[in-house]
mmCIF file of C-alpha atoms and ligand atoms in Angstrom:
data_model
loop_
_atom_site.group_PDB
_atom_site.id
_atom_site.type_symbol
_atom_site.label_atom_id
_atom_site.label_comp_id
_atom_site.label_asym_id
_atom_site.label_seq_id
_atom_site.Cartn_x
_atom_site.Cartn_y
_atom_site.Cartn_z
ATOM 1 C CA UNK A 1 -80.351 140.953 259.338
ATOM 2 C CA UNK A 2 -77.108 142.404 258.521
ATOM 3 C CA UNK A 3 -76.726 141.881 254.493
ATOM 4 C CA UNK A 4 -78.035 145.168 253.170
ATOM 5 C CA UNK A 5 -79.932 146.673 250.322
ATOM 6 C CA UNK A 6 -81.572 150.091 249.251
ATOM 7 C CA UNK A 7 -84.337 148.729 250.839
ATOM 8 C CA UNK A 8 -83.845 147.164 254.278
ATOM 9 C CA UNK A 9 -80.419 149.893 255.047
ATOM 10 C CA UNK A 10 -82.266 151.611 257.383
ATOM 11 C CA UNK A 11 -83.875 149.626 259.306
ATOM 12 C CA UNK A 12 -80.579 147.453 259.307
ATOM 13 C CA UNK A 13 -78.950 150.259 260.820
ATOM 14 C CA UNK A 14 -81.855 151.065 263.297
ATOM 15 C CA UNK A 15 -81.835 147.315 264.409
ATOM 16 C CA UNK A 16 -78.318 147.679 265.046
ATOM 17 C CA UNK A 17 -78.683 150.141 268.210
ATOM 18 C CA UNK A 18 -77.967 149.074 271.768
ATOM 19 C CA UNK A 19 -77.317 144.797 269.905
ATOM 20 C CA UNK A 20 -73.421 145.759 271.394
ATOM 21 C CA UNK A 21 -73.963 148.266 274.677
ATOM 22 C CA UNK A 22 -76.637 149.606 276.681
ATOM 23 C CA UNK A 23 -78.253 152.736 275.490
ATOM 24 C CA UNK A 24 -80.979 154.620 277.018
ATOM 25 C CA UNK A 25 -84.398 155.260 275.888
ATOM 26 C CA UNK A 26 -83.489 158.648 274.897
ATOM 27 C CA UNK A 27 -80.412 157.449 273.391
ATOM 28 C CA UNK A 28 -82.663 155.134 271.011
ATOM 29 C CA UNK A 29 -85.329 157.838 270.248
ATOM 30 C CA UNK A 30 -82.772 160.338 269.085
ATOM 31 C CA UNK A 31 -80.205 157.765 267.011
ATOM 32 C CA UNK A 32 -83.505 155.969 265.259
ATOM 33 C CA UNK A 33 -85.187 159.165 264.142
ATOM 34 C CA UNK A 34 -81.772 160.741 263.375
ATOM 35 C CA UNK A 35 -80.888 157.560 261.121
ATOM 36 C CA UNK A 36 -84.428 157.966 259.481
ATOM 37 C CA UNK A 37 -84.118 161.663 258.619
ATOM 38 C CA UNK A 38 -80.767 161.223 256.937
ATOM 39 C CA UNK A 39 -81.219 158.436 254.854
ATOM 40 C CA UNK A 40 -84.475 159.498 253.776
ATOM 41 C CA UNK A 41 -82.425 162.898 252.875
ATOM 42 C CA UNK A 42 -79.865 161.180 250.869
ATOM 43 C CA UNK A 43 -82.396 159.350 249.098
ATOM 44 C CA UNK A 44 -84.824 162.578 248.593
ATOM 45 C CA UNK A 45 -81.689 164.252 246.761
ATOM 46 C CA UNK A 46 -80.332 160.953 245.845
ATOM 47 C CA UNK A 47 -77.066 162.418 247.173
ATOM 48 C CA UNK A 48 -73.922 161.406 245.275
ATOM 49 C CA UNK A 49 -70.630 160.494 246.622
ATOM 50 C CA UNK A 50 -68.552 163.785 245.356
ATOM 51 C CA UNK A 51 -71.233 165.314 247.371
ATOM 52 C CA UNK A 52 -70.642 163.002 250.608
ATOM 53 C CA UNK A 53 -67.102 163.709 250.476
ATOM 54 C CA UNK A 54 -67.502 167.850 249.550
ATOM 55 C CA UNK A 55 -69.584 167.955 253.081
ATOM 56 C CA UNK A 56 -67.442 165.715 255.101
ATOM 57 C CA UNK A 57 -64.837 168.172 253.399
ATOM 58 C CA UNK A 58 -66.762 171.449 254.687
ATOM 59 C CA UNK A 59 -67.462 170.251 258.050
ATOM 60 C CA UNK A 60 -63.518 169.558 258.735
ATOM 61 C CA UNK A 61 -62.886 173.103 257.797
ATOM 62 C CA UNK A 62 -66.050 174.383 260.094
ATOM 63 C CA UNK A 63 -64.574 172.605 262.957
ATOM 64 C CA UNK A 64 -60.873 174.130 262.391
ATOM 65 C CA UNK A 65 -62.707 177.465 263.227
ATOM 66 C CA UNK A 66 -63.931 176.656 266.552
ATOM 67 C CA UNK A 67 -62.642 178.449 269.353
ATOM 68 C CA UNK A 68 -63.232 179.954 272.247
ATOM 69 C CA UNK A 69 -64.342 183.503 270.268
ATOM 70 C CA UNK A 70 -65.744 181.438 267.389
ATOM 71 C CA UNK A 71 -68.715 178.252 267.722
ATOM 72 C CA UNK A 72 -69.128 177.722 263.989
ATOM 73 C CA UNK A 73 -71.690 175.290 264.295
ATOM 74 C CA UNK A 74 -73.999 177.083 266.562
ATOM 75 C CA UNK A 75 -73.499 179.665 263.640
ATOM 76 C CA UNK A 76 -74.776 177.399 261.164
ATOM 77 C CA UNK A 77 -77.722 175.811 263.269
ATOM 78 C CA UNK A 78 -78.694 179.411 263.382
ATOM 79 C CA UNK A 79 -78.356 179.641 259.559
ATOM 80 C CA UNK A 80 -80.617 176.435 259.038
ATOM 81 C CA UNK A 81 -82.960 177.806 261.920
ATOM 82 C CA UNK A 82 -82.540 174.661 263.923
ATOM 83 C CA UNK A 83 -81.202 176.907 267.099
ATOM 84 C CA UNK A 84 -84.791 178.727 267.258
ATOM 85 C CA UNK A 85 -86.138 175.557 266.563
ATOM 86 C CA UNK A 86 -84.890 174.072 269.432
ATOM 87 C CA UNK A 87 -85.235 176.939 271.839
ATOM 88 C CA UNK A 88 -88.817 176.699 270.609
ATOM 89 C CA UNK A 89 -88.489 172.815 271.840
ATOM 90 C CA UNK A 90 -87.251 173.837 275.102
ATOM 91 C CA UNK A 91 -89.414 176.687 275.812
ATOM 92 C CA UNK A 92 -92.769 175.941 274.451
ATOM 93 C CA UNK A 93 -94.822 179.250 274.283
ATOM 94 C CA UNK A 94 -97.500 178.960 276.902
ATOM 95 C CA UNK A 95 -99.181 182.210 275.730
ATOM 96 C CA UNK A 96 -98.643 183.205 279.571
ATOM 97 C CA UNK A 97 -95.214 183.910 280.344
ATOM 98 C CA UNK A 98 -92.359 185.707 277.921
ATOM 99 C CA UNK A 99 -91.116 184.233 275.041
ATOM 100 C CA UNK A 100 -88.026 183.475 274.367
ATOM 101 C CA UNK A 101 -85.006 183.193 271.128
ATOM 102 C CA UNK A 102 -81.815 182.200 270.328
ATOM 103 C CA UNK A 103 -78.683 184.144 272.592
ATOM 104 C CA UNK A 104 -76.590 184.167 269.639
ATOM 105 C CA UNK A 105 -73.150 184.280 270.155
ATOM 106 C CA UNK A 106 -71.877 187.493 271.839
ATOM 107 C CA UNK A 107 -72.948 187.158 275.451
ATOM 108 C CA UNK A 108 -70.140 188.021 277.473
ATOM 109 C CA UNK A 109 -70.342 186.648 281.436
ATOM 110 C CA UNK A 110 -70.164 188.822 284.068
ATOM 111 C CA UNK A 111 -70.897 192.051 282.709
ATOM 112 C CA UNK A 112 -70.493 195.391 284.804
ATOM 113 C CA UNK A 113 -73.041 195.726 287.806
ATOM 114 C CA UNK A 114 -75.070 199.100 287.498
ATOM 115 C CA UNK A 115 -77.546 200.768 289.612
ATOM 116 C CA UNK A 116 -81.253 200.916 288.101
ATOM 117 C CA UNK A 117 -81.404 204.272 285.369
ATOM 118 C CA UNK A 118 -77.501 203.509 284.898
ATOM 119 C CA UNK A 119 -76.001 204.229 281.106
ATOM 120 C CA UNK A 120 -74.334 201.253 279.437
ATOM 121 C CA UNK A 121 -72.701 203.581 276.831
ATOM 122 C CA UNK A 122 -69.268 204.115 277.171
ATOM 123 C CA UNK A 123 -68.342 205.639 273.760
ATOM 124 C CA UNK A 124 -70.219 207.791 271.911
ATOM 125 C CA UNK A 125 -71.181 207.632 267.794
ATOM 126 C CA UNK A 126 -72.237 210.337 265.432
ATOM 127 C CA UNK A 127 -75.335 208.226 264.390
ATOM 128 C CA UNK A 128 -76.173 207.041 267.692
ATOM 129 C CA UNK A 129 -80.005 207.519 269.353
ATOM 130 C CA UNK A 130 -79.810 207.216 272.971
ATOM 131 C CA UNK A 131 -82.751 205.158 274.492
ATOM 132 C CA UNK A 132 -84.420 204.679 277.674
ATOM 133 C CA UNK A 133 -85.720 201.479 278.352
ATOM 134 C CA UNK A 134 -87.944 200.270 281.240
ATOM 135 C CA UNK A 135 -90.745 197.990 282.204
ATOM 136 C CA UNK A 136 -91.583 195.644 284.482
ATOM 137 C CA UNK A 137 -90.594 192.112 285.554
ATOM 138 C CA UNK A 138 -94.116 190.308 286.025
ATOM 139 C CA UNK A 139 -94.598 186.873 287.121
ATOM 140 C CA UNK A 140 -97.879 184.750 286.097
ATOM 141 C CA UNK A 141 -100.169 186.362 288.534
ATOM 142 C CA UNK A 142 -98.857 189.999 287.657
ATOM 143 C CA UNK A 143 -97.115 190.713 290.380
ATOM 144 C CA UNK A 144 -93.650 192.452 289.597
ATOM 145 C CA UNK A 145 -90.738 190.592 290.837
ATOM 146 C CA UNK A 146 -87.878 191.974 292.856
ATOM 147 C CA UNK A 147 -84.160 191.233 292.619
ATOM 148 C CA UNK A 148 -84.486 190.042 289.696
ATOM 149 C CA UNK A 149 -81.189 189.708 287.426
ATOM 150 C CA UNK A 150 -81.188 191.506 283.743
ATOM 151 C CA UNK A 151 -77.917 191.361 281.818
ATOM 152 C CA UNK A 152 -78.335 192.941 278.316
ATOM 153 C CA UNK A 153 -76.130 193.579 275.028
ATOM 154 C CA UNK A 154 -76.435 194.872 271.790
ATOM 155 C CA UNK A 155 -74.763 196.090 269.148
ATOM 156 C CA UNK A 156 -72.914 199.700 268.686
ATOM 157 C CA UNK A 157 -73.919 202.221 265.949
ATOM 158 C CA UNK A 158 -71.687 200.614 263.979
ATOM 159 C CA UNK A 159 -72.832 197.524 263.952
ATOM 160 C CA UNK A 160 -70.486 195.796 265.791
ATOM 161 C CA UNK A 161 -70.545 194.301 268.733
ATOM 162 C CA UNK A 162 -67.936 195.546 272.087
ATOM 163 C CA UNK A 163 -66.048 192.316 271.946
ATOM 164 C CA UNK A 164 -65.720 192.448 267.984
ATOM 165 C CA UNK A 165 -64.413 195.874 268.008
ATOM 166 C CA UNK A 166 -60.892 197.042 268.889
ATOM 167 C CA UNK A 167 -62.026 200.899 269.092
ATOM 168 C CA UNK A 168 -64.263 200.042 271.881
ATOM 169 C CA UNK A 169 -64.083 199.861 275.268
ATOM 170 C CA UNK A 170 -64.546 196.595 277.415
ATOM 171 C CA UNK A 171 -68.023 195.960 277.878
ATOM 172 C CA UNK A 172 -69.369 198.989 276.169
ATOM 173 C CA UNK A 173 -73.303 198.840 275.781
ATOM 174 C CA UNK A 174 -73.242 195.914 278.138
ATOM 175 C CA UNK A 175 -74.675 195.602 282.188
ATOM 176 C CA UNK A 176 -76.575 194.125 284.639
ATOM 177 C CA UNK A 177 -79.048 195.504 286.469
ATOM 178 C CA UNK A 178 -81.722 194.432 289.009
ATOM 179 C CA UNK A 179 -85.057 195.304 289.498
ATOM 180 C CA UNK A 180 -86.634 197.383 292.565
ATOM 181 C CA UNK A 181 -89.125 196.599 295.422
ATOM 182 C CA UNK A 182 -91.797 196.760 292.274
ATOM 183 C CA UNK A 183 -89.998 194.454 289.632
ATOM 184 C CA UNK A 184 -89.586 197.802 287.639
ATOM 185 C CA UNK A 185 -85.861 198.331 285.503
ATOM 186 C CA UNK A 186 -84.525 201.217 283.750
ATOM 187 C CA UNK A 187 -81.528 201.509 282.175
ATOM 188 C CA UNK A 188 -80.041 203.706 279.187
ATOM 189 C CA UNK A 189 -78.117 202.407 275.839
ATOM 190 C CA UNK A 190 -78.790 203.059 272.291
ATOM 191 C CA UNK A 191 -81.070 201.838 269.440
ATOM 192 C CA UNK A 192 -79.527 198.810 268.245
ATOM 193 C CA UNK A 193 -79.076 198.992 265.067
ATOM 194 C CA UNK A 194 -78.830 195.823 261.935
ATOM 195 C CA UNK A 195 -75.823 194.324 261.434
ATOM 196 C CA UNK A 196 -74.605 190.832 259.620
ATOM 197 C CA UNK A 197 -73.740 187.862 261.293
ATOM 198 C CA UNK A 198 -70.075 186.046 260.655
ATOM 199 C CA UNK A 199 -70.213 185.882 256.856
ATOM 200 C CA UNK A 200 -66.683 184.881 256.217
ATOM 201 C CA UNK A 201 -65.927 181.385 255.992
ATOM 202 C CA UNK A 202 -67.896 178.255 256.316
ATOM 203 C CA UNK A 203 -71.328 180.174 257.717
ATOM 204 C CA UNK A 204 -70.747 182.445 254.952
ATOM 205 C CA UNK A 205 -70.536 179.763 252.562
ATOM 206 C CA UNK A 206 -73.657 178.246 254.106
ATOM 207 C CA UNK A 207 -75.442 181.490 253.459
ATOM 208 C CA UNK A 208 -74.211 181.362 249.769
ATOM 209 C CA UNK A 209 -75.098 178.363 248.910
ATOM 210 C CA UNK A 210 -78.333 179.042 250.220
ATOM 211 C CA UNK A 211 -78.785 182.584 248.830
ATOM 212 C CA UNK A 212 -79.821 184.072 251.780
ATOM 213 C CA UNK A 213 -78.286 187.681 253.465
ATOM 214 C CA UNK A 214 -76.549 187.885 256.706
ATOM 215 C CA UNK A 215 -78.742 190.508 258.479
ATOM 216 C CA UNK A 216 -80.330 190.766 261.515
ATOM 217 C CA UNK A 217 -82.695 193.289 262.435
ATOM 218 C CA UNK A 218 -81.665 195.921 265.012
ATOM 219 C CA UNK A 219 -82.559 193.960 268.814
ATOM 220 C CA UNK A 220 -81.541 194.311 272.483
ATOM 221 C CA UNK A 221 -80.308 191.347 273.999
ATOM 222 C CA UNK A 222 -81.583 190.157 277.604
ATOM 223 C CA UNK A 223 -81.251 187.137 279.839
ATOM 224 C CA UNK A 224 -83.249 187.475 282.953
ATOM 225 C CA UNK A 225 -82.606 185.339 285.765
ATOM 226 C CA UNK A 226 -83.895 184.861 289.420
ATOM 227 C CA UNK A 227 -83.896 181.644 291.914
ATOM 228 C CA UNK A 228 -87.567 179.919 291.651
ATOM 229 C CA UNK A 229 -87.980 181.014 287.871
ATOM 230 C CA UNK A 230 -86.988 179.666 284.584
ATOM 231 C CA UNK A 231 -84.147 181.773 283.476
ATOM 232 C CA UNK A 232 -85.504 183.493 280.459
ATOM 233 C CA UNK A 233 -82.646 183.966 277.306
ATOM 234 C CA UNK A 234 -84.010 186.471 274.890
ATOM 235 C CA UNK A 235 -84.402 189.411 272.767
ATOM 236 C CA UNK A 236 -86.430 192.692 271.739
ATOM 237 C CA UNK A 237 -86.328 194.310 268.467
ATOM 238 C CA UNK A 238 -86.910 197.523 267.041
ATOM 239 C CA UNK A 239 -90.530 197.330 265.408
ATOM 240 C CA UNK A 240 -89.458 199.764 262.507
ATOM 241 C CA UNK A 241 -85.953 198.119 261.591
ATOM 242 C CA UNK A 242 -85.229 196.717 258.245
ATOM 243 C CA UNK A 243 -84.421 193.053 258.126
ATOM 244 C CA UNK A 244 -87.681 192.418 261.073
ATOM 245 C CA UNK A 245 -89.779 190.114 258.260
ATOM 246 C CA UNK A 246 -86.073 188.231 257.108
ATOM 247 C CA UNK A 247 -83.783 187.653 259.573
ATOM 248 C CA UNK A 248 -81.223 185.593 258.952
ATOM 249 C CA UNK A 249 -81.011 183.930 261.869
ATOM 250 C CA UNK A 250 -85.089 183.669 262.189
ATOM 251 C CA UNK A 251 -85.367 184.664 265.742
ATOM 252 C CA UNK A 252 -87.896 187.356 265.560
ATOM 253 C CA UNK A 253 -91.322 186.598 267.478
ATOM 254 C CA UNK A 254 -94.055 188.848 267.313
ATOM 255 C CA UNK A 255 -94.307 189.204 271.140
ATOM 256 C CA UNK A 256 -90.847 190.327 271.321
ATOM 257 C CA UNK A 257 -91.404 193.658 268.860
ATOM 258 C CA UNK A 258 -91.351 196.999 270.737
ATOM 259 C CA UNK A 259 -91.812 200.915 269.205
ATOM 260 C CA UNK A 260 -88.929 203.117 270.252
ATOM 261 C CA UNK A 261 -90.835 206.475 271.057
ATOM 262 C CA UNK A 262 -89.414 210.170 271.578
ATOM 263 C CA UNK A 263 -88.662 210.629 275.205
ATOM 264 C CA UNK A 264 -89.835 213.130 276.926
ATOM 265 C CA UNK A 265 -86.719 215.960 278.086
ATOM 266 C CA UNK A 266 -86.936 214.604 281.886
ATOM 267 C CA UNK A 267 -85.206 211.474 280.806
ATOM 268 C CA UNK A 268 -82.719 212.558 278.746
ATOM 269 C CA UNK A 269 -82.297 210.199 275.960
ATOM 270 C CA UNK A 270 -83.635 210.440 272.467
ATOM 271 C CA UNK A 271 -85.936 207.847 272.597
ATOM 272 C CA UNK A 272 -88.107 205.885 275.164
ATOM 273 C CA UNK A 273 -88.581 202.195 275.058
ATOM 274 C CA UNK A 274 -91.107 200.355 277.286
ATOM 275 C CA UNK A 275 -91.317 196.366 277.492
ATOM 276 C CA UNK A 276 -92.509 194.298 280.231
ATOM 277 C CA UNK A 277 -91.527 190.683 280.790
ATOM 278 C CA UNK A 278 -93.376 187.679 282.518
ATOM 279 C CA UNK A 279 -91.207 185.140 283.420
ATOM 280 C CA UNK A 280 -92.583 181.269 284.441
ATOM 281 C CA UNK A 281 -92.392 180.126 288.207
ATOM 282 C CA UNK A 282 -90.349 176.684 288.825
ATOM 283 C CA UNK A 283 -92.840 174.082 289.592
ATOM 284 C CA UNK A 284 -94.204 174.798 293.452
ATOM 285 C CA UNK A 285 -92.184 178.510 293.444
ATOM 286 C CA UNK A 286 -95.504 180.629 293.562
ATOM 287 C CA UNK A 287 -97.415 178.318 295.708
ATOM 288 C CA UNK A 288 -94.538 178.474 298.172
ATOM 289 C CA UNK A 289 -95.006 182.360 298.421
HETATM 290 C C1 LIG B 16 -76.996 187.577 267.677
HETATM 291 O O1 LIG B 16 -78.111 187.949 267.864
HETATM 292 O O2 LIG B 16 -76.121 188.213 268.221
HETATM 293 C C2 LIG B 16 -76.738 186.371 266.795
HETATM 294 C C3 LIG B 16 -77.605 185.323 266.851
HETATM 295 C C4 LIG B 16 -77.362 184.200 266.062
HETATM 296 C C5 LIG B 16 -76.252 184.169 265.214
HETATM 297 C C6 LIG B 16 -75.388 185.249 265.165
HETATM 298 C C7 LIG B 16 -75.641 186.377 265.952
HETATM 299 FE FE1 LIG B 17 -77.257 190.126 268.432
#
């Protein structure tokens, strides 16, 4: 069947996969759904050929951005929601263990090593609110886990993050710490606060044509990581920031919202945050304990 029409062009096309190489299973799944989706999209909008060519046109200029500071298209996946999407794919909730979101695009490896109660701040704000977060690292059957690895980021008071800003010094409000003998961390930053994402350029365009914002709402990132566990890549956010219900990036799970409270003078911060964490065992890893 290879003479086509509006009516047999997809399955044409679907007929066509593996006929000149071997393709796996998976290979097939993805390109047959993939070729589905889109032509029912272009039929759905009945898409017209200025408008073929004005998106070919768009993606050339997204990929021009890409660099080493700058992944465009993870931008835009996060516009369209499709990188929570497939995080959610990945990491099904399993109403046990803690859930996870997207890591966005400002993780920096190797970030510097600090003791447990450590400060990440290394410049200070007029707005800021110092906080003290803690909590334990739990694993299915409560019991805290030790060593475990927690690198975390957020923004500054102003909004931006370390790497974005050339007042700041390397790796402010960045660190990794480990937890004790009882899975218990502790470390010291600030509230994060809400800031846009890239607006400028393509993802801004994206945004515009979609009439959305750019905000997020203020959120701590973590990734948590320790041999026999799935590493877990997320976030916490501030349960009274603005942007919580609409964020533009649509990463906000109700299990990940935590109250910043006033801390009591012994810690010496302005604020106290508490937030436990379960993470999932590797198949076999807690029946080998
Ligand atoms: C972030 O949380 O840092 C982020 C996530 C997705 C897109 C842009 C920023
Ligand atoms: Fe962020």
């Amino acid at each position: 069947m290879g003479i086509v029409n509006e009516g047999n062009i997809t399955d044409v096309v679907i007929e066509s996969l593996g006929k000149y190489g071997d393709i796996s299973d998976r290979q097939r799944e993805i390109m047959t759904s993939l070729i589905k989706h889109m032509h029912g999209f272009v039929k759905d909008v009945k898409l017209q050929h200025s408008e073929f060519l004005e998106a070919c046109s768009y993606l050339e200029r997204a990929g021009k951005l890409c660099n080493e500071n700058r992944q465009e298209f993870i931008l835009l996946g996060d516009i369209l929601g499709v990188e929570v999407l497939v995080d959610m794919m990945t990491n099904p909730v399993d109403g046990k263990t803690s859930e996870s979101t997207v890591l966005g695009p400002f993780y920096r490896e190797n970030p510097p090593v600090l003791p447990k109660g450590a400060s990440t701040i290394q410049k200070h704000f007029d707005n800021e609110e110092t906080a003290y977060y803690e909590g334990y690292i739990r694993d299915e059957n409560g019991k805290g886990i030790a060593g475990v690895t927690m690198d975390v980021w957020e923004d500054a008071p102003n909004g931006v993050y370390e790497n974005l800003d050339p007042d700041q010094p390397e790796y402010n409000l960045r660190g990794r710490f480990e937890t004790d003998e009882n899975g218990h961390y502790a470390f010291v930053a600030v509230r994060p606060v809400p800031y846009p994402i890239p607006e400028d350029e393509t993802a801004g365009e994206l945004l515009r044509y979609m009439g959305h914002h750019p905000n997020r709402p203020g959120h701590m990132h973590f990734i948590i990581s320790k041999d026999a566990y799935r590493p877990l890549i997320s976030q916490i956010f501030d349960a009274e920031s603005e942007w919580l219900e609409n964020d533009s990036v649509f990463a906000v799970k109700d299990s990940l919202i935590g109250t910043f409270k006033p801390a009591s003078a012994d810690l010496g911060t302005d604020l106290h945050f508490e937030f436990d964490f379960v993470l999932q065992a590797e198949a076999g890893a807690l029946a080998a304990e």
